Amino acid sequence: GQNIDQPTEMTATEGAIVQINCTYQTSGFNGLFWYQQHAGEAPTFLSYNVLDGLEEKGRFSSFLSRTKGYSYLLLKELQMKDSASYLCAVLDSNYQLIWGAGTKLIIKP
Amino acid sequence: NAGVTQTPKFRVLKTGQSMTLLCAQDMNHEYMYWYRQDPGMGLRLIHYSVGEGTTAKGEVPDGYNVSRLKKQNFLLGLESAAPSQTSVYFCASSTSGESYNEQFFGPGTRLTVL
């Protein structure tokens, strides 16, 4: 079956750095997405990786290793507004997104 | 641009009742999707459409029907609601279904079935 694993919850301190991991086992791979979802709101796109390596976008970076079936989202200089759930999703061989359950990130002052 | 909109935002149904959720997008996107989101689980695809007049089943289609009569609208119907359909429903759209095409989400509909 298809499976995406992420930690359920993480806590970090304002101004610090946090890494959210995602491992996947899917039928085929056509890219990996990270979305942010604030409580009670819709998911919004953060990043897309299809090749191995690091993609940097401001305070957020996303890494992919296709051979290991692994990705992480790195958030730097954490702000209180970064408190949200972070969703990992893989585009499978049928070009359908398979979603992880999400990681709830709690930022403390 | 409004992006993706959904109506209603909240709804409470009794078991056996029917309802239709409406999704509209003004981005001229070809692909549209209906997901449900339940606590502790990832978003699950119910049905999707790759263009006007087409629909296809996703991961969890049972108990739902959809229609895409106009490119900008995607309707999700529940013919006989069940408590197991209590969930938050999200509509999304994208230019296509391939590779780097982010999905844009509507604000969601919170449905409770008693």
JSON list of C-alpha atoms in Angstrom, two decimals:
[
{"chain": "A", "resi": 1, "resn": "GLY", "atom": "CA", "xyz": [0.00, 0.00, 0.00]},
{"chain": "A", "resi": 2, "resn": "GLN", "atom": "CA", "xyz": [0.91, 3.64, -0.14]},
{"chain": "A", "resi": 3, "resn": "ASN", "atom": "CA", "xyz": [2.13, 5.27, 3.02]},
{"chain": "A", "resi": 4, "resn": "ILE", "atom": "CA", "xyz": [3.40, 8.65, 4.13]},
{"chain": "A", "resi": 5, "resn": "ASP", "atom": "CA", "xyz": [4.76, 9.10, 7.65]},
{"chain": "A", "resi": 6, "resn": "GLN", "atom": "CA", "xyz": [5.28, 12.33, 9.53]},
{"chain": "A", "resi": 7, "resn": "PRO", "atom": "CA", "xyz": [5.58, 13.07, 13.25]},
{"chain": "A", "resi": 8, "resn": "THR", "atom": "CA", "xyz": [2.22, 13.96, 14.74]},
{"chain": "A", "resi": 9, "resn": "GLU", "atom": "CA", "xyz": [3.37, 16.97, 16.70]},
{"chain": "A", "resi": 10, "resn": "MET", "atom": "CA", "xyz": [6.53, 19.02, 17.30]},
{"chain": "A", "resi": 11, "resn": "THR", "atom": "CA", "xyz": [7.33, 21.93, 19.58]},
{"chain": "A", "resi": 12, "resn": "ALA", "atom": "CA", "xyz": [9.93, 24.61, 18.94]},
{"chain": "A", "resi": 13, "resn": "THR", "atom": "CA", "xyz": [10.94, 28.00, 20.29]},
{"chain": "A", "resi": 14, "resn": "GLU", "atom": "CA", "xyz": [10.45, 31.33, 18.57]},
{"chain": "A", "resi": 15, "resn": "GLY", "atom": "CA", "xyz": [13.60, 32.30, 16.66]},
{"chain": "A", "resi": 16, "resn": "ALA", "atom": "CA", "xyz": [14.91, 28.73, 16.50]},
{"chain": "A", "resi": 17, "resn": "ILE", "atom": "CA", "xyz": [15.15, 26.22, 13.64]},
{"chain": "A", "resi": 18, "resn": "VAL", "atom": "CA", "xyz": [12.98, 23.12, 13.25]},
{"chain": "A", "resi": 19, "resn": "GLN", "atom": "CA", "xyz": [13.12, 20.21, 10.82]},
{"chain": "A", "resi": 20, "resn": "ILE", "atom": "CA", "xyz": [9.97, 18.26, 9.97]},
{"chain": "A", "resi": 21, "resn": "ASN", "atom": "CA", "xyz": [10.62, 14.86, 8.44]},
{"chain": "A", "resi": 22, "resn": "CYS", "atom": "CA", "xyz": [8.52, 12.91, 5.96]},
{"chain": "A", "resi": 23, "resn": "THR", "atom": "CA", "xyz": [9.11, 9.36, 4.74]},
{"chain": "A", "resi": 24, "resn": "TYR", "atom": "CA", "xyz": [7.09, 7.80, 1.97]},
{"chain": "A", "resi": 25, "resn": "GLN", "atom": "CA", "xyz": [6.37, 4.55, 0.22]},
{"chain": "A", "resi": 26, "resn": "THR", "atom": "CA", "xyz": [4.24, 5.09, -2.87]},
{"chain": "A", "resi": 27, "resn": "SER", "atom": "CA", "xyz": [3.52, 3.46, -6.21]},
{"chain": "A", "resi": 28, "resn": "GLY", "atom": "CA", "xyz": [5.64, 5.69, -8.36]},
{"chain": "A", "resi": 29, "resn": "PHE", "atom": "CA", "xyz": [6.92, 9.17, -7.69]},
{"chain": "A", "resi": 30, "resn": "ASN", "atom": "CA", "xyz": [6.27, 12.37, -9.59]},
{"chain": "A", "resi": 31, "resn": "GLY", "atom": "CA", "xyz": [7.20, 14.89, -6.98]},
{"chain": "A", "resi": 32, "resn": "LEU", "atom": "CA", "xyz": [6.72, 15.80, -3.34]},
{"chain": "A", "resi": 33, "resn": "PHE", "atom": "CA", "xyz": [4.82, 18.77, -1.99]},
{"chain": "A", "resi": 34, "resn": "TRP", "atom": "CA", "xyz": [4.76, 20.54, 1.35]},
{"chain": "A", "resi": 35, "resn": "TYR", "atom": "CA", "xyz": [1.68, 22.50, 2.37]},
{"chain": "A", "resi": 36, "resn": "GLN", "atom": "CA", "xyz": [0.98, 24.65, 5.41]},
{"chain": "A", "resi": 37, "resn": "GLN", "atom": "CA", "xyz": [-2.41, 24.55, 7.10]},
{"chain": "A", "resi": 38, "resn": "HIS", "atom": "CA", "xyz": [-3.39, 26.89, 9.91]},
{"chain": "A", "resi": 39, "resn": "ALA", "atom": "CA", "xyz": [-6.09, 25.64, 12.24]},
{"chain": "A", "resi": 40, "resn": "GLY", "atom": "CA", "xyz": [-9.53, 25.90, 10.66]},
{"chain": "A", "resi": 41, "resn": "GLU", "atom": "CA", "xyz": [-8.13, 27.05, 7.34]},
{"chain": "A", "resi": 42, "resn": "ALA", "atom": "CA", "xyz": [-7.29, 25.60, 3.93]},
{"chain": "A", "resi": 43, "resn": "PRO", "atom": "CA", "xyz": [-3.89, 24.13, 3.06]},
{"chain": "A", "resi": 44, "resn": "THR", "atom": "CA", "xyz": [-1.59, 26.49, 1.17]},
{"chain": "A", "resi": 45, "resn": "PHE", "atom": "CA", "xyz": [1.36, 25.50, -1.01]},
{"chain": "A", "resi": 46, "resn": "LEU", "atom": "CA", "xyz": [4.87, 25.84, 0.38]},
{"chain": "A", "resi": 47, "resn": "SER", "atom": "CA", "xyz": [7.25, 23.85, -1.83]},
{"chain": "A", "resi": 48, "resn": "TYR", "atom": "CA", "xyz": [7.71, 21.22, -4.49]},
{"chain": "A", "resi": 49, "resn": "ASN", "atom": "CA", "xyz": [10.65, 18.84, -4.98]},
{"chain": "A", "resi": 50, "resn": "VAL", "atom": "CA", "xyz": [11.09, 16.35, -7.78]},
{"chain": "A", "resi": 51, "resn": "LEU", "atom": "CA", "xyz": [14.90, 16.09, -7.92]},
{"chain": "A", "resi": 52, "resn": "ASP", "atom": "CA", "xyz": [17.22, 15.17, -5.07]},
{"chain": "A", "resi": 53, "resn": "GLY", "atom": "CA", "xyz": [18.59, 18.06, -3.11]},
{"chain": "A", "resi": 54, "resn": "LEU", "atom": "CA", "xyz": [17.65, 21.18, -1.26]},
{"chain": "A", "resi": 55, "resn": "GLU", "atom": "CA", "xyz": [15.24, 23.86, -2.45]},
{"chain": "A", "resi": 56, "resn": "GLU", "atom": "CA", "xyz": [15.44, 27.12, -0.51]},
{"chain": "A", "resi": 57, "resn": "LYS", "atom": "CA", "xyz": [12.69, 29.69, -0.38]},
{"chain": "A", "resi": 58, "resn": "GLY", "atom": "CA", "xyz": [13.23, 32.42, 2.18]},
{"chain": "A", "resi": 59, "resn": "ARG", "atom": "CA", "xyz": [12.99, 31.05, 5.71]},
{"chain": "A", "resi": 60, "resn": "PHE", "atom": "CA", "xyz": [11.71, 27.71, 4.42]},
{"chain": "A", "resi": 61, "resn": "SER", "atom": "CA", "xyz": [13.77, 24.98, 2.73]},
{"chain": "A", "resi": 62, "resn": "SER", "atom": "CA", "xyz": [12.75, 21.53, 1.54]},
{"chain": "A", "resi": 63, "resn": "PHE", "atom": "CA", "xyz": [15.02, 18.56, 0.94]},
{"chain": "A", "resi": 64, "resn": "LEU", "atom": "CA", "xyz": [14.39, 15.37, -1.03]},
{"chain": "A", "resi": 65, "resn": "SER", "atom": "CA", "xyz": [16.15, 12.02, -1.29]},
{"chain": "A", "resi": 66, "resn": "ARG", "atom": "CA", "xyz": [14.30, 9.78, -3.73]},
{"chain": "A", "resi": 67, "resn": "THR", "atom": "CA", "xyz": [16.52, 6.76, -3.06]},
{"chain": "A", "resi": 68, "resn": "LYS", "atom": "CA", "xyz": [15.71, 6.95, 0.65]},
{"chain": "A", "resi": 69, "resn": "GLY", "atom": "CA", "xyz": [12.05, 7.91, 0.20]},
{"chain": "A", "resi": 70, "resn": "TYR", "atom": "CA", "xyz": [12.67, 10.84, 2.50]},
{"chain": "A", "resi": 71, "resn": "SER", "atom": "CA", "xyz": [12.05, 14.55, 2.65]},
{"chain": "A", "resi": 72, "resn": "TYR", "atom": "CA", "xyz": [12.27, 17.25, 5.25]},
{"chain": "A", "resi": 73, "resn": "LEU", "atom": "CA", "xyz": [10.99, 20.78, 5.62]},
{"chain": "A", "resi": 74, "resn": "LEU", "atom": "CA", "xyz": [13.34, 23.16, 7.41]},
{"chain": "A", "resi": 75, "resn": "LEU", "atom": "CA", "xyz": [11.96, 26.30, 9.00]},
{"chain": "A", "resi": 76, "resn": "LYS", "atom": "CA", "xyz": [14.41, 28.94, 10.17]},
{"chain": "A", "resi": 77, "resn": "GLU", "atom": "CA", "xyz": [13.97, 31.98, 12.41]},
{"chain": "A", "resi": 78, "resn": "LEU", "atom": "CA", "xyz": [10.68, 30.65, 13.66]},
{"chain": "A", "resi": 79, "resn": "GLN", "atom": "CA", "xyz": [7.85, 33.12, 14.19]},
{"chain": "A", "resi": 80, "resn": "MET", "atom": "CA", "xyz": [4.67, 32.65, 16.16]},
{"chain": "A", "resi": 81, "resn": "LYS", "atom": "CA", "xyz": [2.71, 32.75, 12.91]},
{"chain": "A", "resi": 82, "resn": "ASP", "atom": "CA", "xyz": [4.49, 29.55, 11.84]},
{"chain": "A", "resi": 83, "resn": "SER", "atom": "CA", "xyz": [2.33, 27.63, 14.34]},
{"chain": "A", "resi": 84, "resn": "ALA", "atom": "CA", "xyz": [0.38, 25.41, 11.97]},
{"chain": "A", "resi": 85, "resn": "SER", "atom": "CA", "xyz": [0.18, 21.91, 10.57]},
{"chain": "A", "resi": 86, "resn": "TYR", "atom": "CA", "xyz": [2.61, 20.97, 7.82]},
{"chain": "A", "resi": 87, "resn": "LEU", "atom": "CA", "xyz": [1.39, 18.44, 5.28]},
{"chain": "A", "resi": 88, "resn": "CYS", "atom": "CA", "xyz": [3.65, 16.25, 3.16]},
{"chain": "A", "resi": 89, "resn": "ALA", "atom": "CA", "xyz": [2.14, 14.89, -0.07]},
{"chain": "A", "resi": 90, "resn": "VAL", "atom": "CA", "xyz": [3.55, 12.70, -2.84]},
{"chain": "A", "resi": 91, "resn": "LEU", "atom": "CA", "xyz": [2.35, 12.69, -6.44]},
{"chain": "A", "resi": 92, "resn": "ASP", "atom": "CA", "xyz": [2.15, 9.01, -7.35]},
{"chain": "A", "resi": 93, "resn": "SER", "atom": "CA", "xyz": [2.39, 7.19, -10.67]},
{"chain": "A", "resi": 94, "resn": "ASN", "atom": "CA", "xyz": [-1.25, 8.08, -11.46]},
{"chain": "A", "resi": 95, "resn": "TYR", "atom": "CA", "xyz": [-0.52, 11.76, -10.74]},
{"chain": "A", "resi": 96, "resn": "GLN", "atom": "CA", "xyz": [-2.71, 11.63, -7.65]},
{"chain": "A", "resi": 97, "resn": "LEU", "atom": "CA", "xyz": [-1.57, 13.28, -4.44]},
{"chain": "A", "resi": 98, "resn": "ILE", "atom": "CA", "xyz": [-1.12, 10.94, -1.48]},
{"chain": "A", "resi": 99, "resn": "TRP", "atom": "CA", "xyz": [-1.19, 12.94, 1.75]},
{"chain": "A", "resi": 100, "resn": "GLY", "atom": "CA", "xyz": [0.43, 12.42, 5.11]},
{"chain": "A", "resi": 101, "resn": "ALA", "atom": "CA", "xyz": [-1.61, 13.11, 8.25]},
{"chain": "A", "resi": 102, "resn": "GLY", "atom": "CA", "xyz": [0.37, 16.28, 8.89]},
{"chain": "A", "resi": 103, "resn": "THR", "atom": "CA", "xyz": [2.69, 17.53, 11.62]},
{"chain": "A", "resi": 104, "resn": "LYS", "atom": "CA", "xyz": [1.30, 20.03, 14.08]},
{"chain": "A", "resi": 105, "resn": "LEU", "atom": "CA", "xyz": [4.02, 22.55, 14.91]},
{"chain": "A", "resi": 106, "resn": "ILE", "atom": "CA", "xyz": [3.68, 24.47, 18.16]},
{"chain": "A", "resi": 107, "resn": "ILE", "atom": "CA", "xyz": [5.86, 27.56, 18.58]},
{"chain": "A", "resi": 108, "resn": "LYS", "atom": "CA", "xyz": [6.56, 28.76, 22.10]},
{"chain": "A", "resi": 109, "resn": "PRO", "atom": "CA", "xyz": [7.83, 32.25, 22.98]},
{"chain": "B", "resi": 1, "resn": "ASN", "atom": "CA", "xyz": [-9.86, 37.00, -7.99]},
{"chain": "B", "resi": 2, "resn": "ALA", "atom": "CA", "xyz": [-11.75, 35.03, -5.39]},
{"chain": "B", "resi": 3, "resn": "GLY", "atom": "CA", "xyz": [-9.73, 31.86, -6.09]},
{"chain": "B", "resi": 4, "resn": "VAL", "atom": "CA", "xyz": [-11.61, 28.78, -4.90]},
{"chain": "B", "resi": 5, "resn": "THR", "atom": "CA", "xyz": [-14.85, 29.28, -3.00]},
{"chain": "B", "resi": 6, "resn": "GLN", "atom": "CA", "xyz": [-17.08, 26.74, -1.28]},
{"chain": "B", "resi": 7, "resn": "THR", "atom": "CA", "xyz": [-20.65, 26.88, -0.06]},
{"chain": "B", "resi": 8, "resn": "PRO", "atom": "CA", "xyz": [-21.87, 26.30, 2.54]},
{"chain": "B", "resi": 9, "resn": "LYS", "atom": "CA", "xyz": [-19.19, 26.78, 5.20]},
{"chain": "B", "resi": 10, "resn": "PHE", "atom": "CA", "xyz": [-21.03, 24.75, 7.83]},
{"chain": "B", "resi": 11, "resn": "ARG", "atom": "CA", "xyz": [-23.91, 22.29, 7.72]},
{"chain": "B", "resi": 12, "resn": "VAL", "atom": "CA", "xyz": [-25.60, 19.88, 10.09]},
{"chain": "B", "resi": 13, "resn": "LEU", "atom": "CA", "xyz": [-27.59, 17.01, 8.58]},
{"chain": "B", "resi": 14, "resn": "LYS", "atom": "CA", "xyz": [-29.62, 14.18, 9.97]},
{"chain": "B", "resi": 15, "resn": "THR", "atom": "CA", "xyz": [-28.87, 10.63, 8.88]},
{"chain": "B", "resi": 16, "resn": "GLY", "atom": "CA", "xyz": [-30.52, 9.94, 5.55]},
{"chain": "B", "resi": 17, "resn": "GLN", "atom": "CA", "xyz": [-30.77, 13.55, 4.42]},
{"chain": "B", "resi": 18, "resn": "SER", "atom": "CA", "xyz": [-29.20, 14.71, 1.20]},
{"chain": "B", "resi": 19, "resn": "MET", "atom": "CA", "xyz": [-27.21, 17.79, 0.31]},
{"chain": "B", "resi": 20, "resn": "THR", "atom": "CA", "xyz": [-24.96, 19.30, -2.33]},
{"chain": "B", "resi": 21, "resn": "LEU", "atom": "CA", "xyz": [-21.69, 21.10, -1.72]},
{"chain": "B", "resi": 22, "resn": "LEU", "atom": "CA", "xyz": [-20.74, 23.68, -4.31]},
{"chain": "B", "resi": 23, "resn": "CYS", "atom": "CA", "xyz": [-17.20, 24.57, -5.34]},
{"chain": "B", "resi": 24, "resn": "ALA", "atom": "CA", "xyz": [-16.37, 27.39, -7.72]},
{"chain": "B", "resi": 25, "resn": "GLN", "atom": "CA", "xyz": [-13.03, 28.59, -9.08]},
{"chain": "B", "resi": 26, "resn": "ASP", "atom": "CA", "xyz": [-12.24, 31.65, -11.18]},
{"chain": "B", "resi": 27, "resn": "MET", "atom": "CA", "xyz": [-8.69, 30.69, -12.23]},
{"chain": "B", "resi": 28, "resn": "ASN", "atom": "CA", "xyz": [-9.73, 28.81, -15.39]},
{"chain": "B", "resi": 29, "resn": "HIS", "atom": "CA", "xyz": [-8.26, 25.60, -13.98]},
{"chain": "B", "resi": 30, "resn": "GLU", "atom": "CA", "xyz": [-8.89, 22.35, -15.79]},
{"chain": "B", "resi": 31, "resn": "TYR", "atom": "CA", "xyz": [-8.57, 20.01, -12.80]},
{"chain": "B", "resi": 32, "resn": "MET", "atom": "CA", "xyz": [-10.79, 20.06, -9.74]},
{"chain": "B", "resi": 33, "resn": "TYR", "atom": "CA", "xyz": [-10.84, 17.82, -6.68]},
{"chain": "B", "resi": 34, "resn": "TRP", "atom": "CA", "xyz": [-12.94, 16.97, -3.66]},
{"chain": "B", "resi": 35, "resn": "TYR", "atom": "CA", "xyz": [-11.16, 15.83, -0.50]},
{"chain": "B", "resi": 36, "resn": "ARG", "atom": "CA", "xyz": [-12.25, 15.01, 3.00]},
{"chain": "B", "resi": 37, "resn": "GLN", "atom": "CA", "xyz": [-10.07, 15.65, 6.03]},
{"chain": "B", "resi": 38, "resn": "ASP", "atom": "CA", "xyz": [-10.54, 13.71, 9.25]},
{"chain": "B", "resi": 39, "resn": "PRO", "atom": "CA", "xyz": [-8.57, 14.02, 12.51]},
{"chain": "B", "resi": 40, "resn": "GLY", "atom": "CA", "xyz": [-5.35, 12.02, 12.49]},
{"chain": "B", "resi": 41, "resn": "MET", "atom": "CA", "xyz": [-5.61, 11.23, 8.80]},
{"chain": "B", "resi": 42, "resn": "GLY", "atom": "CA", "xyz": [-4.30, 12.77, 5.65]},
{"chain": "B", "resi": 43, "resn": "LEU", "atom": "CA", "xyz": [-6.52, 14.39, 3.08]},
{"chain": "B", "resi": 44, "resn": "ARG", "atom": "CA", "xyz": [-8.34, 11.71, 1.15]},
{"chain": "B", "resi": 45, "resn": "LEU", "atom": "CA", "xyz": [-9.47, 12.17, -2.44]},
{"chain": "B", "resi": 46, "resn": "ILE", "atom": "CA", "xyz": [-13.18, 11.52, -3.00]},
{"chain": "B", "resi": 47, "resn": "HIS", "atom": "CA", "xyz": [-13.65, 12.39, -6.66]},
{"chain": "B", "resi": 48, "resn": "TYR", "atom": "CA", "xyz": [-11.88, 14.53, -9.18]},
{"chain": "B", "resi": 49, "resn": "SER", "atom": "CA", "xyz": [-12.38, 16.01, -12.63]},
{"chain": "B", "resi": 50, "resn": "VAL", "atom": "CA", "xyz": [-9.86, 16.61, -15.40]},
{"chain": "B", "resi": 51, "resn": "GLY", "atom": "CA", "xyz": [-12.13, 18.90, -17.37]},
{"chain": "B", "resi": 52, "resn": "GLU", "atom": "CA", "xyz": [-15.68, 20.07, -18.00]},
{"chain": "B", "resi": 53, "resn": "GLY", "atom": "CA", "xyz": [-18.06, 17.15, -18.30]},
{"chain": "B", "resi": 54, "resn": "THR", "atom": "CA", "xyz": [-15.64, 14.58, -16.85]},
{"chain": "B", "resi": 55, "resn": "THR", "atom": "CA", "xyz": [-15.42, 13.01, -13.40]},
{"chain": "B", "resi": 56, "resn": "ALA", "atom": "CA", "xyz": [-13.44, 10.15, -11.89]},
{"chain": "B", "resi": 57, "resn": "LYS", "atom": "CA", "xyz": [-13.36, 8.25, -8.61]},
{"chain": "B", "resi": 58, "resn": "GLY", "atom": "CA", "xyz": [-10.70, 8.86, -6.03]},
{"chain": "B", "resi": 59, "resn": "GLU", "atom": "CA", "xyz": [-9.69, 6.89, -2.98]},
{"chain": "B", "resi": 60, "resn": "VAL", "atom": "CA", "xyz": [-12.98, 7.09, -1.05]},
{"chain": "B", "resi": 61, "resn": "PRO", "atom": "CA", "xyz": [-15.87, 7.65, -3.52]},
{"chain": "B", "resi": 62, "resn": "ASP", "atom": "CA", "xyz": [-18.61, 5.52, -1.90]},
{"chain": "B", "resi": 63, "resn": "GLY", "atom": "CA", "xyz": [-21.63, 7.50, -0.77]},
{"chain": "B", "resi": 64, "resn": "TYR", "atom": "CA", "xyz": [-20.76, 10.54, -2.89]},
{"chain": "B", "resi": 65, "resn": "ASN", "atom": "CA", "xyz": [-21.54, 11.71, -6.39]},
{"chain": "B", "resi": 66, "resn": "VAL", "atom": "CA", "xyz": [-20.13, 14.62, -8.36]},
{"chain": "B", "resi": 67, "resn": "SER", "atom": "CA", "xyz": [-20.85, 16.68, -11.44]},
{"chain": "B", "resi": 68, "resn": "ARG", "atom": "CA", "xyz": [-18.81, 19.14, -13.51]},
{"chain": "B", "resi": 69, "resn": "LEU", "atom": "CA", "xyz": [-21.30, 20.70, -15.91]},
{"chain": "B", "resi": 70, "resn": "LYS", "atom": "CA", "xyz": [-19.35, 23.94, -16.11]},
{"chain": "B", "resi": 71, "resn": "LYS", "atom": "CA", "xyz": [-15.59, 24.32, -16.05]},
{"chain": "B", "resi": 72, "resn": "GLN", "atom": "CA", "xyz": [-15.66, 26.64, -13.07]},
{"chain": "B", "resi": 73, "resn": "ASN", "atom": "CA", "xyz": [-17.97, 24.57, -10.87]},
{"chain": "B", "resi": 74, "resn": "PHE", "atom": "CA", "xyz": [-17.61, 21.16, -9.22]},
{"chain": "B", "resi": 75, "resn": "LEU", "atom": "CA", "xyz": [-20.51, 19.82, -7.16]},
{"chain": "B", "resi": 76, "resn": "LEU", "atom": "CA", "xyz": [-20.32, 17.13, -4.50]},
{"chain": "B", "resi": 77, "resn": "GLY", "atom": "CA", "xyz": [-23.54, 15.37, -3.56]},
{"chain": "B", "resi": 78, "resn": "LEU", "atom": "CA", "xyz": [-24.46, 13.21, -0.61]},
{"chain": "B", "resi": 79, "resn": "GLU", "atom": "CA", "xyz": [-27.62, 11.29, -1.45]},
{"chain": "B", "resi": 80, "resn": "SER", "atom": "CA", "xyz": [-28.20, 9.72, 1.97]},
{"chain": "B", "resi": 81, "resn": "ALA", "atom": "CA", "xyz": [-25.91, 11.12, 4.61]},
{"chain": "B", "resi": 82, "resn": "ALA", "atom": "CA", "xyz": [-24.36, 8.86, 7.23]},
{"chain": "B", "resi": 83, "resn": "PRO", "atom": "CA", "xyz": [-22.54, 9.75, 10.48]},
{"chain": "B", "resi": 84, "resn": "SER", "atom": "CA", "xyz": [-19.34, 8.38, 8.92]},
{"chain": "B", "resi": 85, "resn": "GLN", "atom": "CA", "xyz": [-19.50, 11.30, 6.49]},
{"chain": "B", "resi": 86, "resn": "THR", "atom": "CA", "xyz": [-19.00, 13.81, 9.27]},
{"chain": "B", "resi": 87, "resn": "SER", "atom": "CA", "xyz": [-15.84, 15.57, 8.14]},
{"chain": "B", "resi": 88, "resn": "VAL", "atom": "CA", "xyz": [-14.31, 18.72, 6.73]},
{"chain": "B", "resi": 89, "resn": "TYR", "atom": "CA", "xyz": [-14.61, 18.79, 2.96]},
{"chain": "B", "resi": 90, "resn": "PHE", "atom": "CA", "xyz": [-12.11, 20.69, 0.83]},
{"chain": "B", "resi": 91, "resn": "CYS", "atom": "CA", "xyz": [-12.36, 21.50, -2.83]},
{"chain": "B", "resi": 92, "resn": "ALA", "atom": "CA", "xyz": [-9.19, 22.21, -4.78]},
{"chain": "B", "resi": 93, "resn": "SER", "atom": "CA", "xyz": [-8.21, 23.09, -8.32]},
{"chain": "B", "resi": 94, "resn": "SER", "atom": "CA", "xyz": [-5.07, 23.04, -10.46]},
{"chain": "B", "resi": 95, "resn": "THR", "atom": "CA", "xyz": [-4.08, 23.85, -14.02]},
{"chain": "B", "resi": 96, "resn": "SER", "atom": "CA", "xyz": [-3.39, 20.17, -14.67]},
{"chain": "B", "resi": 97, "resn": "GLY", "atom": "CA", "xyz": [-2.65, 17.02, -12.70]},
{"chain": "B", "resi": 98, "resn": "GLU", "atom": "CA", "xyz": [0.94, 16.60, -13.72]},
{"chain": "B", "resi": 99, "resn": "SER", "atom": "CA", "xyz": [4.13, 17.34, -11.88]},
{"chain": "B", "resi": 100, "resn": "TYR", "atom": "CA", "xyz": [4.62, 20.86, -10.67]},
{"chain": "B", "resi": 101, "resn": "ASN", "atom": "CA", "xyz": [1.08, 22.09, -10.49]},
{"chain": "B", "resi": 102, "resn": "GLU", "atom": "CA", "xyz": [0.12, 23.16, -7.03]},
{"chain": "B", "resi": 103, "resn": "GLN", "atom": "CA", "xyz": [-3.42, 22.67, -5.93]},
{"chain": "B", "resi": 104, "resn": "PHE", "atom": "CA", "xyz": [-5.34, 25.70, -4.69]},
{"chain": "B", "resi": 105, "resn": "PHE", "atom": "CA", "xyz": [-7.80, 24.95, -1.92]},
{"chain": "B", "resi": 106, "resn": "GLY", "atom": "CA", "xyz": [-11.12, 26.42, -0.93]},
{"chain": "B", "resi": 107, "resn": "PRO", "atom": "CA", "xyz": [-11.86, 27.35, 2.71]},
{"chain": "B", "resi": 108, "resn": "GLY", "atom": "CA", "xyz": [-13.62, 24.08, 3.47]},
{"chain": "B", "resi": 109, "resn": "THR", "atom": "CA", "xyz": [-17.09, 22.93, 4.51]},
{"chain": "B", "resi": 110, "resn": "ARG", "atom": "CA", "xyz": [-17.59, 21.50, 7.99]},
{"chain": "B", "resi": 111, "resn": "LEU", "atom": "CA", "xyz": [-20.30, 18.85, 7.80]},
{"chain": "B", "resi": 112, "resn": "THR", "atom": "CA", "xyz": [-21.82, 17.10, 10.79]},
{"chain": "B", "resi": 113, "resn": "VAL", "atom": "CA", "xyz": [-24.19, 14.18, 10.29]},
{"chain": "B", "resi": 114, "resn": "LEU", "atom": "CA", "xyz": [-26.27, 13.28, 13.35]}
]
